[in-house]
Short mmCIF file of C-alpha atoms in Angstrom, two decimals:
data_model
loop_
_atom_site.label_atom_id
_atom_site.label_comp_id
_atom_site.label_asym_id
_atom_site.label_seq_id
_atom_site.Cartn_x
_atom_site.Cartn_y
_atom_site.Cartn_z
CA UNK A 310 -145.89 54.86 -135.15
CA UNK A 311 -148.48 57.55 -135.93
CA UNK A 312 -151.03 55.37 -133.90
CA UNK A 313 -148.84 55.05 -130.89
CA UNK A 314 -148.39 58.78 -130.67
CA UNK A 315 -152.07 59.36 -130.86
CA UNK A 316 -152.67 56.78 -128.07
CA UNK A 317 -149.94 58.43 -125.93
CA UNK A 318 -151.42 61.92 -126.21
CA UNK A 319 -155.00 60.75 -125.75
CA UNK A 320 -153.78 59.06 -122.42
CA UNK A 321 -152.05 62.20 -121.36
CA UNK A 322 -155.06 64.23 -121.98
CA UNK A 323 -157.10 61.51 -120.05
CA UNK A 324 -154.81 61.68 -117.16
CA UNK A 325 -154.81 65.62 -116.86
CA UNK A 326 -158.62 65.53 -116.92
CA UNK A 327 -158.78 63.12 -114.06
CA UNK A 328 -156.20 65.10 -112.10
CA UNK A 329 -158.04 68.38 -112.49
CA UNK A 330 -161.27 66.81 -111.49
CA UNK A 331 -159.69 65.24 -108.49
CA UNK A 332 -158.16 68.57 -107.49
CA UNK A 333 -161.66 70.32 -107.57
CA UNK A 334 -163.16 67.25 -105.39
CA UNK A 335 -160.48 67.98 -102.76
CA UNK A 336 -161.16 71.81 -102.92
CA UNK A 337 -164.71 71.43 -102.68
CA UNK A 338 -164.45 69.26 -99.68
CA UNK A 339 -161.63 70.81 -97.81
CA UNK A 340 -163.25 73.44 -95.33
CA UNK A 341 -160.07 75.24 -94.62
CA UNK A 342 -159.82 76.40 -98.27
CA UNK A 343 -163.53 77.32 -97.96
CA UNK A 344 -163.05 79.38 -95.07
CA UNK A 345 -159.89 81.11 -96.43
CA UNK A 346 -161.77 82.04 -99.50
CA UNK A 347 -164.67 83.49 -97.28
CA UNK A 348 -162.30 85.43 -95.20
CA UNK A 349 -160.79 87.11 -98.26
CA UNK A 350 -164.12 88.49 -99.42
CA UNK A 351 -164.84 89.99 -95.74
CA UNK A 352 -164.08 93.85 -95.36
CA UNK A 353 -164.13 95.07 -91.65
CA UNK A 354 -164.27 98.58 -90.98
CA UNK A 355 -163.30 99.94 -87.72
CA UNK A 356 -164.97 103.33 -86.04
CA UNK A 357 -162.85 105.39 -83.77
CA UNK A 358 -162.82 104.09 -80.25
CA UNK A 359 -165.33 106.00 -78.00
CA UNK A 360 -164.14 107.28 -74.64
CA UNK A 361 -165.74 107.64 -71.30
CA UNK A 362 -167.63 111.26 -71.23
CA UNK A 363 -167.21 114.16 -68.87
CA UNK A 364 -170.48 115.37 -67.30
CA UNK A 365 -171.38 118.37 -65.14
CA UNK A 366 -172.61 118.36 -61.54
CA UNK A 367 -176.15 118.03 -62.83
CA UNK A 368 -175.28 115.03 -65.23
CA UNK A 369 -175.14 117.30 -68.35
CA UNK A 370 -172.62 115.90 -70.93
CA UNK A 371 -169.65 118.15 -71.42
CA UNK A 372 -168.28 115.62 -74.22
CA UNK A 373 -170.26 113.18 -76.08
CA UNK A 374 -173.35 115.49 -76.33
CA UNK A 375 -174.00 115.22 -79.89
CA UNK A 376 -174.17 112.43 -82.54
CA UNK A 377 -172.29 112.14 -85.67
CA UNK A 378 -172.86 109.67 -88.59
CA UNK A 379 -170.92 107.60 -91.02
CA UNK A 380 -172.20 106.38 -94.05
CA UNK A 381 -170.95 103.10 -95.90
CA UNK A 382 -169.91 103.76 -99.44
CA UNK A 383 -169.87 100.77 -101.69
CA UNK A 384 -167.70 100.49 -104.92
CA UNK A 385 -169.86 100.24 -108.20
CA UNK A 386 -172.90 101.69 -106.48
CA UNK A 387 -174.25 105.18 -106.95
CA UNK A 388 -173.44 106.05 -103.29
CA UNK A 389 -170.57 108.13 -104.29
CA UNK A 390 -172.80 110.71 -106.00
CA UNK A 391 -175.57 110.24 -103.66
CA UNK A 392 -173.31 111.02 -100.56
CA UNK A 393 -171.65 114.24 -102.17
CA UNK A 394 -174.20 116.42 -100.97
CA UNK A 395 -174.15 115.25 -97.24
CA UNK A 396 -170.58 115.56 -96.54
CA UNK A 397 -168.47 118.57 -95.55
CA UNK A 398 -165.76 119.78 -98.04
CA UNK A 399 -162.95 117.81 -96.38
CA UNK A 400 -164.85 114.65 -96.65
CA UNK A 401 -165.93 115.74 -100.30
CA UNK A 402 -162.23 115.41 -101.16
CA UNK A 403 -162.03 111.98 -99.61
CA UNK A 404 -165.10 110.80 -101.55
CA UNK A 405 -163.41 111.98 -104.81
CA UNK A 406 -159.89 110.43 -104.09
CA UNK A 407 -161.89 106.95 -103.49
CA UNK A 408 -164.06 107.26 -106.26
CA UNK A 409 -162.19 104.26 -107.83
CA UNK A 410 -161.95 102.10 -104.52
CA UNK A 411 -162.07 98.52 -104.79
CA UNK A 412 -163.10 98.14 -100.99
CA UNK A 413 -166.08 99.80 -99.12
CA UNK A 414 -165.14 102.56 -96.97
CA UNK A 415 -166.92 104.76 -94.33
CA UNK A 416 -167.13 108.68 -94.81
CA UNK A 417 -168.72 111.08 -92.25
CA UNK A 418 -172.24 112.61 -93.16
CA UNK A 419 -174.35 115.17 -91.76
CA UNK A 420 -177.29 113.25 -90.94
CA UNK A 421 -178.60 109.59 -90.74
CA UNK A 422 -179.26 108.41 -94.55
CA UNK A 423 -180.85 105.19 -93.58
CA UNK A 424 -184.24 106.29 -95.16
CA UNK A 425 -182.28 107.03 -98.24
CA UNK A 426 -181.22 103.45 -98.61
CA UNK A 427 -177.55 104.05 -97.41
CA UNK A 428 -176.32 101.94 -94.57
CA UNK A 429 -175.48 104.56 -91.80
CA UNK A 430 -174.22 104.18 -88.23
CA UNK A 431 -174.01 106.89 -85.47
CA UNK A 432 -171.29 107.59 -83.04
CA UNK A 433 -171.17 110.17 -80.10
CA UNK A 434 -169.37 113.30 -81.18
CA UNK A 435 -166.36 113.92 -78.71
CA UNK A 436 -166.66 117.68 -78.82
CA UNK A 437 -169.36 120.12 -79.95
CA UNK A 438 -169.08 123.03 -82.20
CA UNK A 439 -168.99 125.33 -79.07
CA UNK A 440 -167.64 123.19 -76.22
CA UNK A 441 -167.86 124.19 -72.72
CA UNK A 442 -164.48 124.48 -70.49
CA UNK A 443 -161.91 123.34 -73.14
CA UNK A 444 -158.96 124.22 -71.17
CA UNK A 445 -160.18 122.11 -68.18
CA UNK A 446 -161.24 119.10 -70.20
CA UNK A 447 -158.45 119.35 -72.80
CA UNK A 448 -158.07 117.90 -76.11
CA UNK A 449 -157.00 114.33 -77.91
CA UNK A 450 -154.42 113.72 -80.33
CA UNK A 451 -154.77 111.82 -83.81
CA UNK A 452 -154.74 108.44 -81.87
CA UNK A 453 -157.47 109.31 -79.47
CA UNK A 454 -155.19 110.00 -76.54
CA UNK A 455 -155.50 112.73 -74.03
CA UNK A 456 -153.02 115.50 -74.55
CA UNK A 457 -153.82 118.08 -72.15
CA UNK A 458 -156.39 118.66 -69.17
CA UNK A 459 -158.61 115.97 -67.90
CA UNK A 460 -158.32 114.16 -71.08
CA UNK A 461 -154.67 113.60 -70.42
CA UNK A 462 -154.86 113.48 -66.66
CA UNK A 463 -157.58 110.84 -66.59
CA UNK A 464 -156.58 109.04 -69.81
CA UNK A 465 -156.34 105.65 -68.01
CA UNK A 466 -160.04 106.35 -66.61
CA UNK A 467 -161.80 107.67 -69.91
CA UNK A 468 -159.52 106.04 -72.48
CA UNK A 469 -161.06 103.91 -74.91
CA UNK A 470 -161.00 100.15 -74.87
CA UNK A 471 -159.08 98.18 -77.21
CA UNK A 472 -162.25 96.88 -78.89
CA UNK A 473 -163.94 99.14 -81.49
CA UNK A 474 -167.42 99.11 -83.08
CA UNK A 475 -166.86 97.69 -86.46
CA UNK A 476 -169.03 97.12 -89.92
CA UNK A 477 -168.36 93.82 -91.76
CA UNK A 478 -169.22 93.51 -95.38
CA UNK A 479 -169.02 90.34 -97.39
CA UNK A 480 -167.72 91.59 -100.81
CA UNK A 481 -167.21 90.36 -104.31
CA UNK A 482 -163.87 90.79 -106.23
CA UNK A 483 -164.77 94.44 -107.24
CA UNK A 484 -165.52 95.46 -103.84
CA UNK A 485 -169.34 95.29 -104.19
CA UNK A 486 -171.56 93.66 -101.71
CA UNK A 487 -172.34 90.00 -102.52
CA UNK A 488 -175.99 89.33 -103.21
CA UNK A 489 -178.22 88.87 -100.18
CA UNK A 490 -175.30 89.79 -97.81
CA UNK A 491 -176.34 92.98 -95.79
CA UNK A 492 -173.68 94.82 -93.75
CA UNK A 493 -173.39 93.81 -90.05
CA UNK A 494 -172.83 96.23 -87.24
CA UNK A 495 -170.93 95.05 -84.26
CA UNK A 496 -170.88 97.47 -81.33
CA UNK A 497 -167.86 98.07 -78.94
CA UNK A 498 -168.44 96.95 -75.44
CA UNK A 499 -167.98 99.79 -72.97
CA UNK A 500 -164.87 99.45 -70.65
CA UNK A 501 -164.12 103.20 -69.96
CA UNK A 502 -165.60 105.24 -66.93
CA UNK A 503 -167.50 108.42 -67.04
CA UNK A 504 -166.32 111.30 -64.92
CA UNK A 505 -168.67 113.90 -63.04
CA UNK A 506 -167.19 117.31 -62.53
CA UNK A 507 -168.20 119.96 -60.06
CA UNK A 508 -168.74 122.26 -63.04
CA UNK A 509 -172.20 123.65 -63.41
CA UNK A 510 -172.83 123.89 -67.35
CA UNK A 511 -175.36 126.96 -67.09
CA UNK A 512 -172.82 128.90 -64.97
CA UNK A 513 -170.02 127.68 -67.27
CA UNK A 514 -171.73 128.84 -70.32
CA UNK A 515 -172.79 132.25 -68.83
CA UNK A 516 -169.27 132.81 -67.90
CA UNK A 517 -167.64 131.88 -71.14
CA UNK A 518 -170.24 134.17 -73.02
CA UNK A 519 -169.42 136.99 -70.67
CA UNK A 520 -165.62 136.46 -70.86
CA UNK A 521 -165.52 136.47 -74.71
CA UNK A 522 -167.61 139.51 -74.91
CA UNK A 523 -165.77 141.57 -72.39
CA UNK A 524 -162.15 140.49 -72.15
CA UNK A 525 -159.54 139.69 -74.66
CA UNK A 526 -157.19 137.79 -72.19
CA UNK A 527 -157.64 136.28 -68.79
CA UNK A 528 -159.87 134.00 -66.83
CA UNK A 529 -163.11 133.69 -64.77
CA UNK A 530 -163.48 131.37 -61.65
CA UNK A 531 -166.53 130.71 -59.87
CA UNK A 532 -166.61 128.78 -56.44
CA UNK A 533 -169.51 127.45 -54.26
CA UNK A 534 -168.89 129.05 -50.83
CA UNK A 535 -170.03 126.26 -48.76
CA UNK A 536 -167.98 123.72 -50.55
CA UNK A 537 -165.32 125.25 -52.46
CA UNK A 538 -166.25 123.30 -55.43
CA UNK A 539 -165.51 125.07 -58.66
CA UNK A 540 -168.73 125.64 -60.41
CA UNK A 541 -166.99 127.64 -63.42
CA UNK A 542 -163.45 127.87 -64.95
CA UNK A 543 -162.89 129.75 -68.11
CA UNK A 544 -159.92 130.84 -69.62
CA UNK A 545 -159.53 133.29 -72.60
CA UNK A 546 -158.97 133.28 -75.38
CA UNK A 547 -160.41 129.94 -76.10
CA UNK A 548 -160.08 127.33 -78.52
CA UNK A 549 -161.77 124.47 -80.35
CA UNK A 550 -160.74 121.05 -79.35
CA UNK A 551 -161.33 119.10 -82.49
CA UNK A 552 -159.44 121.80 -84.78
CA UNK A 553 -156.83 122.94 -82.28
CA UNK A 554 -154.21 123.89 -84.82
CA UNK A 555 -156.75 125.97 -86.83
CA UNK A 556 -157.92 127.96 -83.72
CA UNK A 557 -154.76 128.82 -81.71
CA UNK A 558 -154.49 132.63 -81.94
CA UNK A 559 -150.70 133.15 -82.58
CA UNK A 560 -149.04 134.96 -79.63
CA UNK A 561 -151.99 135.05 -77.29
CA UNK A 562 -151.54 131.75 -75.58
CA UNK A 563 -154.87 130.07 -76.56
CA UNK A 564 -153.90 126.77 -75.05
CA UNK A 565 -152.77 128.29 -71.53
CA UNK A 566 -155.24 127.61 -68.69
CA UNK A 567 -154.78 130.94 -67.12
CA UNK A 568 -156.98 129.96 -64.24
CA UNK A 569 -154.13 127.38 -63.33
CA UNK A 570 -151.18 129.83 -64.13
CA UNK A 571 -149.43 132.02 -61.55
CA UNK A 572 -149.49 135.83 -61.87
CA UNK A 573 -148.36 138.88 -59.84
CA UNK A 574 -151.47 139.64 -57.85
CA UNK A 575 -151.34 143.25 -56.52
CA UNK A 576 -154.00 144.79 -54.09
CA UNK A 577 -156.40 141.73 -54.39
CA UNK A 578 -154.01 140.50 -51.83
CA UNK A 579 -154.69 143.18 -49.23
CA UNK A 580 -157.66 141.43 -47.66
CA UNK A 581 -155.18 138.99 -46.26
CA UNK A 582 -153.49 141.64 -44.28
CA UNK A 583 -156.78 142.95 -43.24
CA UNK A 584 -157.69 139.59 -41.84
CA UNK A 585 -154.62 139.26 -40.03
CA UNK A 586 -154.92 142.67 -38.51
CA UNK A 587 -158.49 141.76 -37.28
CA UNK A 588 -157.05 138.33 -35.78
CA UNK A 589 -154.13 140.01 -34.19
CA UNK A 590 -155.61 142.97 -32.72
CA UNK A 591 -154.22 145.53 -35.15
CA UNK A 592 -157.29 146.78 -36.91
CA UNK A 593 -157.42 150.08 -35.10
CA UNK A 594 -153.90 151.07 -36.90
CA UNK A 595 -154.28 154.37 -38.89
CA UNK A 596 -152.00 156.24 -41.40
CA UNK A 597 -151.88 159.79 -42.62
CA UNK A 598 -151.50 159.22 -46.51
CA UNK A 599 -149.97 161.95 -48.71
CA UNK A 600 -150.25 159.69 -51.68
CA UNK A 601 -147.00 157.59 -50.87
CA UNK A 602 -144.92 156.35 -48.20
CA UNK A 603 -141.20 156.76 -47.81
CA UNK A 604 -140.24 153.58 -46.07
CA UNK A 605 -136.61 152.75 -45.43
CA UNK A 606 -135.30 155.31 -48.01
CA UNK A 607 -137.65 154.09 -50.66
CA UNK A 608 -140.87 155.57 -52.22
CA UNK A 609 -144.03 153.41 -52.42
CA UNK A 610 -146.84 155.29 -54.15
CA UNK A 611 -150.54 154.71 -53.88
CA UNK A 612 -152.26 154.59 -57.57
CA UNK A 613 -151.71 157.89 -59.34
CA UNK A 614 -150.19 159.21 -56.31
CA UNK A 615 -153.56 160.54 -54.79
CA UNK A 616 -153.37 161.47 -51.34
CA UNK A 617 -155.78 159.55 -49.22
CA UNK A 618 -155.60 161.61 -45.82
CA UNK A 619 -156.26 159.87 -42.61
CA UNK A 620 -157.34 156.28 -43.29
CA UNK A 621 -158.04 153.44 -41.04
CA UNK A 622 -158.40 149.61 -42.05
CA UNK A 623 -161.75 150.09 -43.60
CA UNK A 624 -160.78 153.10 -45.63
CA UNK A 625 -157.49 151.80 -46.53
CA UNK A 626 -159.30 148.71 -48.11
CA UNK A 627 -161.89 151.14 -49.94
CA UNK A 628 -159.17 153.43 -51.39
CA UNK A 629 -156.31 150.53 -51.70
CA UNK A 630 -153.96 152.66 -49.76
CA UNK A 631 -150.47 151.17 -50.36
CA UNK A 632 -148.82 153.26 -47.56
CA UNK A 633 -151.24 152.08 -44.97
CA UNK A 634 -150.82 148.43 -45.70
CA UNK A 635 -146.81 148.77 -45.80
CA UNK A 636 -147.03 150.02 -42.37
CA UNK A 637 -149.48 147.53 -41.34
CA UNK A 638 -147.22 144.68 -42.73
CA UNK A 639 -144.36 146.02 -40.65
CA UNK A 640 -146.41 145.77 -37.48
CA UNK A 641 -147.55 142.41 -38.46
CA UNK A 642 -144.03 140.93 -39.15
CA UNK A 643 -142.89 138.88 -42.14
CA UNK A 644 -142.76 135.41 -40.22
CA UNK A 645 -146.51 135.92 -38.67
CA UNK A 646 -147.75 137.12 -42.01
CA UNK A 647 -146.39 134.08 -43.79
CA UNK A 648 -147.87 131.74 -41.30
CA UNK A 649 -151.31 133.21 -42.34
CA UNK A 650 -150.66 133.29 -45.85
CA UNK A 651 -149.74 129.69 -45.90
CA UNK A 652 -152.91 128.55 -44.20
CA UNK A 653 -154.94 130.30 -46.90
CA UNK A 654 -153.28 127.83 -49.56
CA UNK A 655 -150.63 130.32 -51.10
CA UNK A 656 -147.36 128.66 -52.07
CA UNK A 657 -149.01 125.40 -52.42
CA UNK A 658 -150.51 123.85 -55.76
CA UNK A 659 -154.17 122.92 -56.03
CA UNK A 660 -154.24 119.36 -57.17
CA UNK A 661 -157.04 118.19 -59.63
CA UNK A 662 -156.12 114.61 -60.39
CA UNK A 663 -153.15 112.63 -61.32
CA UNK A 664 -150.46 115.18 -62.62
CA UNK A 665 -153.03 117.78 -63.06
CA UNK A 666 -152.80 120.79 -60.75
CA UNK A 667 -152.70 124.46 -60.80
CA UNK A 668 -149.58 126.14 -60.22
CA UNK A 669 -148.05 126.59 -56.63
CA UNK A 670 -147.05 130.09 -57.36
CA UNK A 671 -144.34 131.69 -55.19
CA UNK A 672 -143.90 132.95 -51.69
CA UNK A 673 -140.92 135.03 -50.40
CA UNK A 674 -138.95 133.10 -47.81
CA UNK A 675 -138.96 134.15 -44.12
CA UNK A 676 -135.48 135.25 -44.59
CA UNK A 677 -136.44 137.39 -47.55
CA UNK A 678 -139.00 139.14 -45.70
CA UNK A 679 -136.56 140.24 -42.95
CA UNK A 680 -135.67 142.83 -45.58
CA UNK A 681 -137.95 145.95 -45.03
CA UNK A 682 -138.22 146.67 -48.86
CA UNK A 683 -139.28 143.07 -49.63
CA UNK A 684 -141.85 142.91 -46.60
CA UNK A 685 -143.34 146.33 -47.89
CA UNK A 686 -143.81 145.03 -51.45
CA UNK A 687 -145.27 141.77 -50.07
CA UNK A 688 -147.60 143.73 -47.98
CA UNK A 689 -149.47 145.14 -51.03
CA UNK A 690 -149.16 142.05 -53.21
CA UNK A 691 -146.15 142.74 -55.10
CA UNK A 692 -142.41 141.65 -55.11
CA UNK A 693 -141.86 137.90 -55.11
CA UNK A 694 -145.73 136.91 -54.40
CA UNK A 695 -147.35 135.11 -57.40
CA UNK A 696 -150.59 133.24 -57.22
CA UNK A 697 -153.08 131.56 -59.55
CA UNK A 698 -156.59 132.71 -59.67
CA UNK A 699 -157.80 129.44 -58.27
CA UNK A 700 -155.51 130.23 -55.21
CA UNK A 701 -157.02 133.76 -54.97
CA UNK A 702 -160.50 132.30 -55.28
CA UNK A 703 -159.67 129.84 -52.38
CA UNK A 704 -158.51 132.92 -50.24
CA UNK A 705 -161.63 134.94 -51.01
CA UNK A 706 -163.83 131.97 -50.53
CA UNK A 707 -162.30 131.47 -46.84
CA UNK A 708 -163.49 135.07 -45.99
CA UNK A 709 -166.85 134.75 -47.96
CA UNK A 710 -167.62 131.58 -45.61
CA UNK A 711 -166.68 130.77 -42.14
CA UNK A 712 -163.02 131.53 -42.03
CA UNK A 713 -162.00 127.82 -42.86
CA UNK A 714 -159.71 127.28 -45.94
CA UNK A 715 -161.19 124.54 -48.19
CA UNK A 716 -159.12 123.25 -51.09
CA UNK A 717 -161.13 123.96 -54.42
CA UNK A 718 -162.22 120.89 -56.01
CA UNK A 719 -163.24 120.07 -59.55
CA UNK A 720 -164.16 116.43 -59.60
CA UNK A 721 -167.04 114.57 -57.76
CA UNK A 722 -166.79 110.89 -58.82
CA UNK A 723 -166.34 108.39 -61.63
CA UNK A 724 -169.34 106.45 -62.73
CA UNK A 725 -171.15 104.74 -65.33
CA UNK A 726 -173.60 107.13 -66.89
CA UNK A 727 -175.72 104.37 -68.51
CA UNK A 728 -176.70 103.05 -64.96
CA UNK A 729 -175.66 106.22 -62.86
CA UNK A 730 -173.69 103.93 -60.46
CA UNK A 731 -170.77 105.38 -58.80
CA UNK A 732 -167.47 103.82 -59.16
CA UNK A 733 -165.26 105.96 -56.99
CA UNK A 734 -165.65 109.23 -55.00
CA UNK A 735 -163.14 111.73 -55.88
CA UNK A 736 -161.53 114.82 -54.23
CA UNK A 737 -161.32 112.96 -51.05
CA UNK A 738 -158.62 113.18 -48.13
CA UNK A 739 -158.41 116.85 -48.13
CA UNK A 740 -158.59 118.48 -44.76
CA UNK A 741 -160.43 121.93 -44.17
CA UNK A 742 -157.89 124.34 -42.38
CA UNK A 743 -159.10 126.99 -39.90
CA UNK A 744 -157.48 130.02 -41.27
CA UNK A 745 -159.17 133.04 -39.27
CA UNK A 746 -162.18 133.16 -36.94
CA UNK A 747 -165.77 133.29 -38.17
CA UNK A 748 -165.89 136.87 -36.24
CA UNK A 749 -163.00 138.08 -38.50
CA UNK A 750 -164.49 136.58 -41.58
CA UNK A 751 -167.71 138.47 -40.78
CA UNK A 752 -166.06 141.73 -40.08
CA UNK A 753 -163.85 141.44 -43.33
CA UNK A 754 -167.04 140.65 -45.36
CA UNK A 755 -168.37 144.03 -44.10
CA UNK A 756 -165.38 145.99 -45.07
CA UNK A 757 -165.29 144.42 -48.46
CA UNK A 758 -168.82 145.07 -49.15
CA UNK A 759 -167.79 148.77 -48.45
CA UNK A 760 -165.33 148.51 -51.13
CA UNK A 761 -167.95 147.79 -53.55
CA UNK A 762 -170.53 150.19 -52.22
CA UNK A 763 -168.28 153.23 -51.53
CA UNK A 764 -164.70 152.36 -52.63
CA UNK A 765 -162.80 151.73 -55.82
CA UNK A 766 -164.88 148.57 -56.42
CA UNK A 767 -168.08 150.41 -57.43
CA UNK A 768 -168.07 148.90 -60.90
CA UNK A 769 -168.47 145.63 -59.24
CA UNK A 770 -171.74 146.38 -57.76
CA UNK A 771 -174.45 144.07 -59.43
CA UNK A 772 -177.90 145.03 -60.17
CA UNK A 773 -179.31 142.61 -57.54
CA UNK A 774 -178.12 141.44 -54.18
CA UNK A 775 -175.15 143.53 -53.56
CA UNK A 776 -171.58 142.33 -53.41
CA UNK A 777 -168.14 142.53 -51.46
CA UNK A 778 -164.70 142.28 -52.88
CA UNK A 779 -161.22 143.79 -53.63
CA UNK A 780 -159.73 145.30 -56.85
CA UNK A 781 -156.20 144.75 -57.81
CA UNK A 782 -153.77 145.95 -60.40
CA UNK A 783 -150.57 144.13 -60.39
CA UNK A 784 -147.29 145.53 -62.00
CA UNK A 785 -145.48 142.81 -64.13
CA UNK A 786 -142.25 144.68 -64.93
CA UNK A 787 -142.80 144.23 -68.49
CA UNK A 788 -143.36 147.11 -71.00
CA UNK A 789 -144.21 147.66 -74.78
CA UNK A 790 -142.38 149.59 -77.18
CA UNK A 791 -144.09 152.81 -76.21
CA UNK A 792 -143.05 152.24 -72.59
CA UNK A 793 -146.26 151.23 -71.29
CA UNK A 794 -146.38 148.66 -68.58
CA UNK A 795 -148.23 145.51 -68.92
CA UNK A 796 -150.57 144.79 -65.91
CA UNK A 797 -152.65 142.02 -64.46
CA UNK A 798 -156.25 143.57 -63.53
CA UNK A 799 -158.05 141.60 -60.89
CA UNK A 800 -161.24 141.67 -58.94
CA UNK A 801 -162.11 138.74 -56.34
CA UNK A 802 -165.19 138.99 -54.29
CA UNK A 803 -168.51 137.20 -53.21
CA UNK A 804 -172.04 137.26 -54.05
CA UNK A 805 -174.60 138.13 -52.80
CA UNK A 806 -173.54 140.47 -50.06
CA UNK A 807 -175.58 138.90 -47.49
CA UNK A 808 -174.99 135.02 -46.82
CA UNK A 809 -172.82 134.64 -49.78
CA UNK A 810 -173.21 131.79 -52.30
CA UNK A 811 -170.64 132.38 -54.75
CA UNK A 812 -167.10 133.48 -54.77
CA UNK A 813 -165.97 134.85 -58.04
CA UNK A 814 -162.45 135.70 -59.33
CA UNK A 815 -161.88 137.83 -62.46
CA UNK A 816 -158.35 138.21 -63.97
CA UNK A 817 -157.16 139.87 -67.09
CA UNK A 818 -153.35 139.47 -67.71
CA UNK A 819 -150.88 141.45 -69.72
CA UNK A 820 -153.11 144.55 -70.25
CA UNK A 821 -152.28 148.07 -71.23
CA UNK A 822 -155.82 149.29 -71.59
CA UNK A 823 -158.72 146.89 -71.02
CA UNK A 824 -161.78 147.30 -72.67
CA UNK A 825 -163.60 146.45 -69.45
CA UNK A 826 -162.63 146.58 -65.86
CA UNK A 827 -162.44 143.40 -64.04
CA UNK A 828 -164.92 144.76 -61.65
CA UNK A 829 -167.42 145.47 -64.35
CA UNK A 830 -166.95 141.87 -65.60
CA UNK A 831 -167.53 140.58 -61.91
CA UNK A 832 -170.76 142.56 -61.80
CA UNK A 833 -172.05 140.86 -64.95
CA UNK A 834 -171.26 137.44 -63.64
CA UNK A 835 -173.36 138.40 -60.47
CA UNK A 836 -176.26 139.50 -62.55
CA UNK A 837 -175.95 136.11 -64.73
CA UNK A 838 -175.91 134.05 -61.40
CA UNK A 839 -179.08 135.78 -60.32
CA UNK A 840 -180.82 135.32 -63.50
CA UNK A 841 -179.81 131.56 -63.53
CA UNK A 842 -181.21 131.13 -60.08
CA UNK A 843 -184.51 132.65 -61.26
CA UNK A 844 -184.67 130.32 -64.25
CA UNK A 845 -186.05 127.12 -62.45
CA UNK A 846 -188.65 129.15 -60.80
CA UNK A 847 -189.84 130.59 -64.08
CA UNK A 848 -189.87 127.46 -65.81
CA UNK A 849 -191.97 126.11 -62.86
CA UNK A 850 -194.36 129.06 -63.11
CA UNK A 851 -194.56 128.76 -66.96
CA UNK A 852 -195.84 125.18 -66.76
CA UNK A 853 -199.45 125.03 -67.93
CA UNK A 854 -202.12 124.53 -65.31
CA UNK A 855 -204.04 121.31 -65.99
CA UNK A 856 -206.38 121.48 -62.95
CA UNK A 857 -210.24 121.26 -63.68
CA UNK A 858 -212.09 124.39 -62.70
CA UNK A 859 -213.39 122.61 -59.59
CA UNK A 860 -209.77 121.96 -58.70
CA UNK A 861 -208.88 125.53 -59.26
CA UNK A 862 -211.78 126.55 -57.10
#
């Protein structure tokens, strides 16, 4: 009986052995199992998708201008300690938290560590430490989608493709690399388009530097006189696009693009009435100013109540006489004045692209202007009138040029930056509108030059080239606790005074006592433009002369 049991047990062992052996044979020859096992050892690490970039008018990148690096950290290797000195504090925390990770991971480093034997890949940094035109370009959310500005309005154009650059590692059970299995990098195919703006990065950088130095809140806009293309558009205070939450200054509206926002404009609007007077044969009007005007039982005072004496159109602009323009507006009439104002773009938004636009502002209705008080306020830029700095720039640009209103533009084209091939021309379909005659524009430029040379705009006089323009101090109807009224301080003008090439608008909003006048800021911008124009010539002259003595002779 015992022998029978031993034989049965032995038979079971033999059967079990052959079963395992057969199973191993099946596994070894079944490719599905082998592939499944291999896939379980492959770790894929994806990089953030890269978007199309924004470039200035000269091809200088405004995004994606700098490189950043990501290093591959392998569990069980010494890369953890070796990487620690090459990452910022936030990524040091990531390194510490993943010190016992069982899979490879990527960590951002401050340089290419390939020479140190660490697998490193590069990617374009979306924003630099000191970015240009953040309000115009906008910023992204955590999912790499545009939240504001052009990043949002053109998200479908510059938005990242679904495919991402990736690194694949074949790893063992502990997460380390398999022997002789180097990490593989798979670049993403570029599907997004790039966008060229009208912005000049040199002018933009100068304007941003001047604004940060000379104002706390406001904006500066620079237009090309001939085309109305926007060469610079800066809003203050600024913010950093990659750390939005950290850089927003509480209560100061850092994310607001002030160039696109509507404000009370004040006397910077008076050149419109002067232009209408020249067009309609009313330029000979004079007024005896006692420092105010009693108009339909309401007192409208000039700044500080200062009497200006007998003033004509030129003197009224130079001294910004409210009484003169109240009478002039009455002579023109509300309906006719509105017709000119509308031809100059007021009351209409300035479209950039998609849903992105500068505000329309506000115009009083023709019915409203049948009221003498409403027309009086409108005539010196107060009352219901609201306009954006971009609109004021377009108005002044009309007078700086040939009297034709041109819609300000911000975009040139979409293109492939790798090949410089144009995909689509942008800002097409806008018609120029003759607003005033060339004769009127020329006469008005002479008057506005007098404002800078002899009038209230003397602080706007640049070091070189002269300028013309108009000041404006707009009441807001809002006061601080000490009963001081917040005011918007404007200067809009053109540079140089002869054959102007640039239209410049400076606006400081909600000011009690500004550290610098908007006219003084305007002058600084003019000086910067002059120096920027000299720079290419200076660089050319600085090139070494490589000619031989015989050639020189």
